[in-house]
Tab-separated table of N, CA and C in Angstrom:
chain	number	residue	atom	x	y	z
A	1	MET	N	158.024	226.790	167.840
A	1	MET	CA	159.007	226.399	166.838
A	1	MET	C	158.375	225.504	165.770
A	2	LYS	N	157.519	224.546	166.217
A	2	LYS	CA	156.871	223.655	165.272
A	2	LYS	C	155.894	224.423	164.379
A	3	LYS	N	155.226	225.412	164.957
A	3	LYS	CA	154.296	226.222	164.171
A	3	LYS	C	155.044	227.010	163.092
A	4	LYS	N	156.202	227.530	163.438
A	4	LYS	CA	156.999	228.305	162.493
A	4	LYS	C	157.430	227.423	161.311
A	5	ILE	N	157.848	226.207	161.595
A	5	ILE	CA	158.250	225.272	160.538
A	5	ILE	C	157.038	224.896	159.687
A	6	LEU	N	155.906	224.655	160.335
A	6	LEU	CA	154.690	224.301	159.619
A	6	LEU	C	154.240	225.433	158.696
A	7	TYR	N	154.254	226.671	159.198
A	7	TYR	CA	153.872	227.819	158.370
A	7	TYR	C	154.843	228.009	157.202
A	8	THR	N	156.118	227.815	157.432
A	8	THR	CA	157.112	227.934	156.357
A	8	THR	C	156.857	226.893	155.277
A	9	LEU	N	156.598	225.650	155.692
A	9	LEU	CA	156.298	224.600	154.718
A	9	LEU	C	155.006	224.891	153.961
A	10	LEU	N	154.014	225.413	154.647
A	10	LEU	CA	152.750	225.761	154.012
A	10	LEU	C	152.943	226.865	152.973
A	11	ILE	N	153.729	227.866	153.307
A	11	ILE	CA	154.007	228.951	152.361
A	11	ILE	C	154.780	228.430	151.154
A	12	LEU	N	155.771	227.574	151.379
A	12	LEU	CA	156.522	226.991	150.262
A	12	LEU	C	155.624	226.146	149.372
A	13	PHE	N	154.736	225.370	149.969
A	13	PHE	CA	153.810	224.548	149.202
A	13	PHE	C	152.868	225.424	148.377
A	14	ALA	N	152.342	226.501	148.969
A	14	ALA	CA	151.456	227.413	148.247
A	14	ALA	C	152.191	228.082	147.084
A	15	ALA	N	153.451	228.452	147.301
A	15	ALA	CA	154.240	229.063	146.223
A	15	ALA	C	154.464	228.065	145.095
A	16	PHE	N	154.729	226.808	145.427
A	16	PHE	CA	154.912	225.776	144.411
A	16	PHE	C	153.632	225.583	143.596
A	17	ILE	N	152.486	225.520	144.251
A	17	ILE	CA	151.203	225.362	143.562
A	17	ILE	C	150.946	226.556	142.649
A	18	ALA	N	151.206	227.765	143.120
A	18	ALA	CA	151.010	228.962	142.293
A	18	ALA	C	151.912	228.932	141.062
A	19	TYR	N	153.165	228.517	141.236
A	19	TYR	CA	154.091	228.409	140.100
A	19	TYR	C	153.613	227.352	139.103
A	20	ALA	N	153.153	226.207	139.596
A	20	ALA	CA	152.664	225.145	138.712
A	20	ALA	C	151.452	225.619	137.915
A	21	VAL	N	150.520	226.294	138.557
A	21	VAL	CA	149.340	226.813	137.862
A	21	VAL	C	149.750	227.845	136.814
A	22	TYR	N	150.666	228.728	137.148
A	22	TYR	CA	151.143	229.734	136.198
A	22	TYR	C	151.802	229.077	134.992
A	23	THR	N	152.633	228.070	135.227
A	23	THR	CA	153.336	227.390	134.139
A	23	THR	C	152.367	226.670	133.221
A	24	ILE	N	151.363	226.035	133.772
A	24	ILE	CA	150.374	225.327	132.955
A	24	ILE	C	149.547	226.306	132.136
A	25	ASN	N	149.157	227.423	132.720
A	25	ASN	CA	148.314	228.395	132.026
A	25	ASN	C	149.081	229.299	131.072
A	26	ASN	N	150.400	229.363	131.185
A	26	ASN	CA	151.219	230.217	130.323
A	26	ASN	C	152.408	229.421	129.772
A	27	PRO	N	152.151	228.434	128.890
A	27	PRO	CA	153.257	227.612	128.387
A	27	PRO	C	154.208	228.438	127.530
A	28	ALA	N	155.465	227.988	127.479
A	28	ALA	CA	156.479	228.681	126.674
A	28	ALA	C	156.119	228.637	125.194
A	29	SER	N	155.472	227.564	124.757
A	29	SER	CA	155.035	227.413	123.370
A	29	SER	C	153.530	227.142	123.379
A	30	PRO	N	152.710	228.198	123.319
A	30	PRO	CA	151.267	228.019	123.460
A	30	PRO	C	150.643	227.308	122.258
A	31	LEU	N	149.460	226.737	122.488
A	31	LEU	CA	148.736	226.080	121.415
A	31	LEU	C	148.194	227.103	120.436
A	32	GLY	N	148.226	226.740	119.163
A	32	GLY	CA	147.645	227.557	118.111
A	32	GLY	C	146.711	226.693	117.293
A	33	THR	N	145.758	227.319	116.624
A	33	THR	CA	144.810	226.588	115.791
A	33	THR	C	144.634	227.328	114.477
A	34	ALA	N	144.631	226.565	113.383
A	34	ALA	CA	144.337	227.109	112.065
A	34	ALA	C	143.175	226.303	111.505
A	35	SER	N	142.194	226.998	110.941
A	35	SER	CA	141.005	226.320	110.422
A	35	SER	C	140.728	226.749	109.000
A	36	PHE	N	140.118	225.831	108.242
A	36	PHE	CA	139.717	226.099	106.869
A	36	PHE	C	138.356	225.461	106.649
A	37	SER	N	137.424	226.215	106.061
A	37	SER	CA	136.097	225.689	105.747
A	37	SER	C	135.695	226.147	104.364
A	38	GLU	N	135.273	225.185	103.533
A	38	GLU	CA	134.789	225.499	102.192
A	38	GLU	C	134.074	224.284	101.632
A	39	ASN	N	132.926	224.499	100.994
A	39	ASN	CA	132.161	223.419	100.361
A	39	ASN	C	131.954	222.218	101.290
A	40	ASP	N	131.485	222.472	102.484
A	40	ASP	CA	131.228	221.425	103.487
A	40	ASP	C	132.477	220.656	103.914
A	41	LYS	N	133.653	221.191	103.641
A	41	LYS	CA	134.896	220.589	104.130
A	41	LYS	C	135.425	221.467	105.244
A	42	ASP	N	135.658	220.858	106.399
A	42	ASP	CA	136.219	221.569	107.546
A	42	ASP	C	137.528	220.898	107.921
A	43	ILE	N	138.584	221.680	107.955
A	43	ILE	CA	139.910	221.178	108.329
A	43	ILE	C	140.423	222.059	109.459
A	44	THR	N	140.876	221.428	110.529
A	44	THR	CA	141.442	222.153	111.658
A	44	THR	C	142.808	221.562	111.993
A	45	VAL	N	143.789	222.423	112.167
A	45	VAL	CA	145.131	222.010	112.561
A	45	VAL	C	145.411	222.650	113.916
A	46	THR	N	145.714	221.827	114.908
A	46	THR	CA	146.060	222.305	116.243
A	46	THR	C	147.526	221.979	116.484
A	47	TYR	N	148.296	222.974	116.851
A	47	TYR	CA	149.741	222.800	116.973
A	47	TYR	C	150.269	223.596	118.155
A	48	SER	N	151.419	223.217	118.617
A	48	SER	CA	152.089	223.930	119.694
A	48	SER	C	153.080	224.891	119.045
A	49	ARG	N	152.812	226.185	119.161
A	49	ARG	CA	153.607	227.199	118.462
A	49	ARG	C	154.989	227.349	119.081
A	50	PRO	N	156.015	227.001	118.323
A	50	PRO	CA	157.373	227.117	118.873
A	50	PRO	C	157.883	228.558	118.815
A	51	TYR	N	158.690	228.907	119.772
A	51	TYR	CA	159.407	230.178	119.770
A	51	TYR	C	160.889	229.874	119.633
A	52	LYS	N	161.550	230.568	118.744
A	52	LYS	CA	162.947	230.268	118.441
A	52	LYS	C	163.884	230.616	119.600
A	53	LYS	N	163.712	231.743	120.223
A	53	LYS	CA	164.509	232.179	121.376
A	53	LYS	C	166.012	232.088	121.120
A	54	GLY	N	166.445	232.447	119.908
A	54	GLY	CA	167.869	232.464	119.596
A	54	GLY	C	168.486	231.099	119.334
A	55	ARG	N	167.676	230.051	119.309
A	55	ARG	CA	168.197	228.698	119.115
A	55	ARG	C	168.193	228.321	117.637
A	56	LEU	N	169.025	227.363	117.261
A	56	LEU	CA	168.992	226.770	115.929
A	56	LEU	C	167.928	225.689	115.959
A	57	ILE	N	166.865	225.867	115.202
A	57	ILE	CA	165.768	224.910	115.246
A	57	ILE	C	166.052	223.716	114.335
A	58	PHE	N	166.267	223.959	113.042
A	58	PHE	CA	166.530	222.894	112.079
A	58	PHE	C	167.975	222.982	111.627
A	59	GLY	N	168.666	221.851	111.636
A	59	GLY	CA	170.059	221.839	111.212
A	59	GLY	C	170.692	220.501	111.492
A	60	ASN	N	171.988	220.462	111.414
A	60	ASN	CA	172.719	219.224	111.665
A	60	ASN	C	172.843	218.970	113.159
A	61	GLU	N	172.895	217.708	113.510
A	61	GLU	CA	173.017	217.337	114.923
A	61	GLU	C	174.318	217.872	115.517
A	62	SER	N	175.370	217.930	114.683
A	62	SER	CA	176.659	218.432	115.158
A	62	SER	C	176.600	219.918	115.521
A	63	GLU	N	175.600	220.626	114.996
A	63	GLU	CA	175.422	222.050	115.295
A	63	GLU	C	174.478	222.262	116.489
A	64	SER	N	174.105	221.167	117.147
A	64	SER	CA	173.177	221.202	118.293
A	64	SER	C	171.815	221.765	117.925
A	65	ALA	N	171.336	221.414	116.722
A	65	ALA	CA	170.008	221.852	116.301
A	65	ALA	C	168.951	221.200	117.177
A	66	LEU	N	167.911	221.941	117.482
A	66	LEU	CA	166.817	221.419	118.290
A	66	LEU	C	166.118	220.263	117.567
A	67	VAL	N	165.953	220.390	116.244
A	67	VAL	CA	165.369	219.340	115.409
A	67	VAL	C	166.396	219.003	114.328
A	68	PRO	N	167.169	217.931	114.520
A	68	PRO	CA	168.210	217.584	113.550
A	68	PRO	C	167.624	217.088	112.229
A	69	PHE	N	168.331	217.391	111.138
A	69	PHE	CA	167.929	216.908	109.821
A	69	PHE	C	167.921	215.387	109.791
A	70	ASP	N	167.025	214.845	108.971
A	70	ASP	CA	166.929	213.407	108.683
A	70	ASP	C	166.605	212.557	109.914
A	71	GLN	N	165.937	213.157	110.902
A	71	GLN	CA	165.483	212.394	112.057
A	71	GLN	C	163.984	212.609	112.245
A	72	TYR	N	163.326	211.550	112.657
A	72	TYR	CA	161.886	211.553	112.889
A	72	TYR	C	161.534	212.590	113.955
A	73	TRP	N	160.509	213.430	113.686
A	73	TRP	CA	160.132	214.489	114.615
A	73	TRP	C	158.622	214.519	114.781
A	74	ARG	N	158.141	214.525	116.009
A	74	ARG	CA	156.712	214.737	116.248
A	74	ARG	C	156.503	216.238	116.113
A	75	THR	N	156.000	216.651	115.001
A	75	THR	CA	155.948	218.047	114.609
A	75	THR	C	155.169	218.884	115.620
A	76	GLY	N	155.848	219.812	116.253
A	76	GLY	CA	155.256	220.688	117.252
A	76	GLY	C	156.233	220.927	118.384
A	77	ALA	N	155.987	221.969	119.154
A	77	ALA	CA	156.925	222.340	120.212
A	77	ALA	C	156.719	221.499	121.476
A	78	ASN	N	155.609	221.697	122.164
A	78	ASN	CA	155.365	220.967	123.418
A	78	ASN	C	154.646	219.647	123.193
A	79	ARG	N	153.892	219.573	122.131
A	79	ARG	CA	153.121	218.367	121.832
A	79	ARG	C	152.966	218.230	120.326
A	80	HIS	N	152.492	217.102	119.892
A	80	HIS	CA	152.378	216.835	118.457
A	80	HIS	C	151.278	217.689	117.819
A	81	THR	N	151.382	217.845	116.507
A	81	THR	CA	150.398	218.582	115.725
A	81	THR	C	149.273	217.634	115.338
A	82	VAL	N	148.029	218.108	115.437
A	82	VAL	CA	146.862	217.287	115.135
A	82	VAL	C	146.083	217.926	113.992
A	83	ILE	N	145.735	217.092	113.010
A	83	ILE	CA	144.906	217.529	111.880
A	83	ILE	C	143.572	216.811	111.999
A	84	ASN	N	142.482	217.576	111.918
A	84	ASN	CA	141.146	217.014	112.000
A	84	ASN	C	140.369	217.436	110.761
A	85	THR	N	139.786	216.475	110.053
A	85	THR	CA	139.020	216.784	108.852
A	85	THR	C	137.708	216.002	108.860
A	86	ASN	N	136.648	216.619	108.360
A	86	ASN	CA	135.345	215.958	108.333
A	86	ASN	C	135.074	215.271	106.995
A	87	SER	N	136.007	215.386	106.047
A	87	SER	CA	135.834	214.740	104.746
A	87	SER	C	137.183	214.246	104.239
A	88	ASP	N	137.138	213.349	103.265
A	88	ASP	CA	138.372	212.816	102.693
A	88	ASP	C	139.143	213.927	101.972
A	89	LEU	N	140.469	213.883	102.071
A	89	LEU	CA	141.327	214.866	101.414
A	89	LEU	C	142.242	214.152	100.432
A	90	ASN	N	142.529	214.815	99.309
A	90	ASN	CA	143.369	214.239	98.269
A	90	ASN	C	144.685	215.004	98.217
A	91	PHE	N	145.793	214.308	98.481
A	91	PHE	CA	147.132	214.891	98.423
A	91	PHE	C	147.932	214.157	97.358
A	92	ASN	N	148.078	214.754	96.184
A	92	ASN	CA	148.930	214.155	95.156
A	92	ASN	C	148.536	212.707	94.871
A	93	ASP	N	147.253	212.462	94.636
A	93	ASP	CA	146.696	211.131	94.372
A	93	ASP	C	146.732	210.208	95.586
A	94	ASN	N	146.997	210.721	96.772
A	94	ASN	CA	146.905	209.965	98.019
A	94	ASN	C	145.687	210.466	98.779
A	95	ILE	N	144.833	209.544	99.205
A	95	ILE	CA	143.608	209.911	99.907
A	95	ILE	C	143.826	209.806	101.412
A	96	LEU	N	143.484	210.869	102.114
A	96	LEU	CA	143.477	210.879	103.574
A	96	LEU	C	142.018	210.863	103.995
A	97	SER	N	141.602	209.760	104.595
A	97	SER	CA	140.202	209.620	105.007
A	97	SER	C	139.876	210.612	106.116
A	98	SER	N	138.599	210.946	106.229
A	98	SER	CA	138.183	211.880	107.278
A	98	SER	C	138.535	211.316	108.642
A	99	GLY	N	138.828	212.199	109.580
A	99	GLY	CA	139.188	211.773	110.927
A	99	GLY	C	140.205	212.698	111.548
A	100	GLU	N	140.849	212.211	112.610
A	100	GLU	CA	141.850	212.995	113.328
A	100	GLU	C	143.200	212.288	113.215
A	101	TYR	N	144.226	213.051	112.868
A	101	TYR	CA	145.552	212.489	112.638
A	101	TYR	C	146.615	213.322	113.342
A	102	SER	N	147.680	212.659	113.756
A	102	SER	CA	148.856	213.344	114.276
A	102	SER	C	149.841	213.516	113.130
A	103	LEU	N	150.517	214.643	113.104
A	103	LEU	CA	151.463	214.943	112.035
A	103	LEU	C	152.885	214.717	112.539
A	104	TYR	N	153.612	213.902	111.807
A	104	TYR	CA	155.022	213.645	112.093
A	104	TYR	C	155.806	213.928	110.822
A	105	THR	N	157.026	214.392	110.956
A	105	THR	CA	157.832	214.732	109.791
A	105	THR	C	159.273	214.275	109.976
A	106	VAL	N	159.968	214.206	108.854
A	106	VAL	CA	161.411	213.981	108.841
A	106	VAL	C	161.989	215.138	108.033
A	107	PRO	N	162.432	216.205	108.715
A	107	PRO	CA	162.970	217.357	107.993
A	107	PRO	C	164.360	217.066	107.439
A	108	SER	N	164.583	217.496	106.223
A	108	SER	CA	165.902	217.414	105.590
A	108	SER	C	166.283	218.810	105.134
A	109	GLU	N	167.479	218.955	104.663
A	109	GLU	CA	167.951	220.276	104.243
A	109	GLU	C	167.179	220.793	103.033
A	110	ASP	N	166.811	219.893	102.104
A	110	ASP	CA	166.153	220.311	100.867
A	110	ASP	C	164.676	219.966	100.784
A	111	SER	N	164.199	219.044	101.620
A	111	SER	CA	162.796	218.635	101.560
A	111	SER	C	162.400	218.026	102.900
A	112	TRP	N	161.101	217.846	103.056
A	112	TRP	CA	160.572	217.220	104.268
A	112	TRP	C	159.712	216.038	103.874
A	113	LYS	N	159.813	214.960	104.644
A	113	LYS	CA	158.927	213.816	104.473
A	113	LYS	C	157.835	213.953	105.522
A	114	VAL	N	156.563	213.941	105.090
A	114	VAL	CA	155.433	214.098	106.001
A	114	VAL	C	154.805	212.728	106.211
A	115	VAL	N	154.624	212.369	107.481
A	115	VAL	CA	154.052	211.073	107.823
A	115	VAL	C	152.742	211.306	108.560
């Protein structure tokens, strides 16, 4: 009787480990990468690709939007978006020094604030 219980627990534990490994290796929103290289400038953006799955992604909180308007959002599905650049970048007279940055946004109905 004790062996039967032990084997059942062992099988359940093995099934749990297999499920955990599968979930980690096959996330619902997999990582994506976009790269740009020109004139010794290398820019890489790593992001977690969201899948809509019939949901309202951007909208009002009253509509149960996944990302409500006018609220701070760590841009990305499972994890934040990372921008890596090997040289300084100029955005509308704003300089972004070389390095690695996380991208955060505040989406609105008509525009987005990028932080």
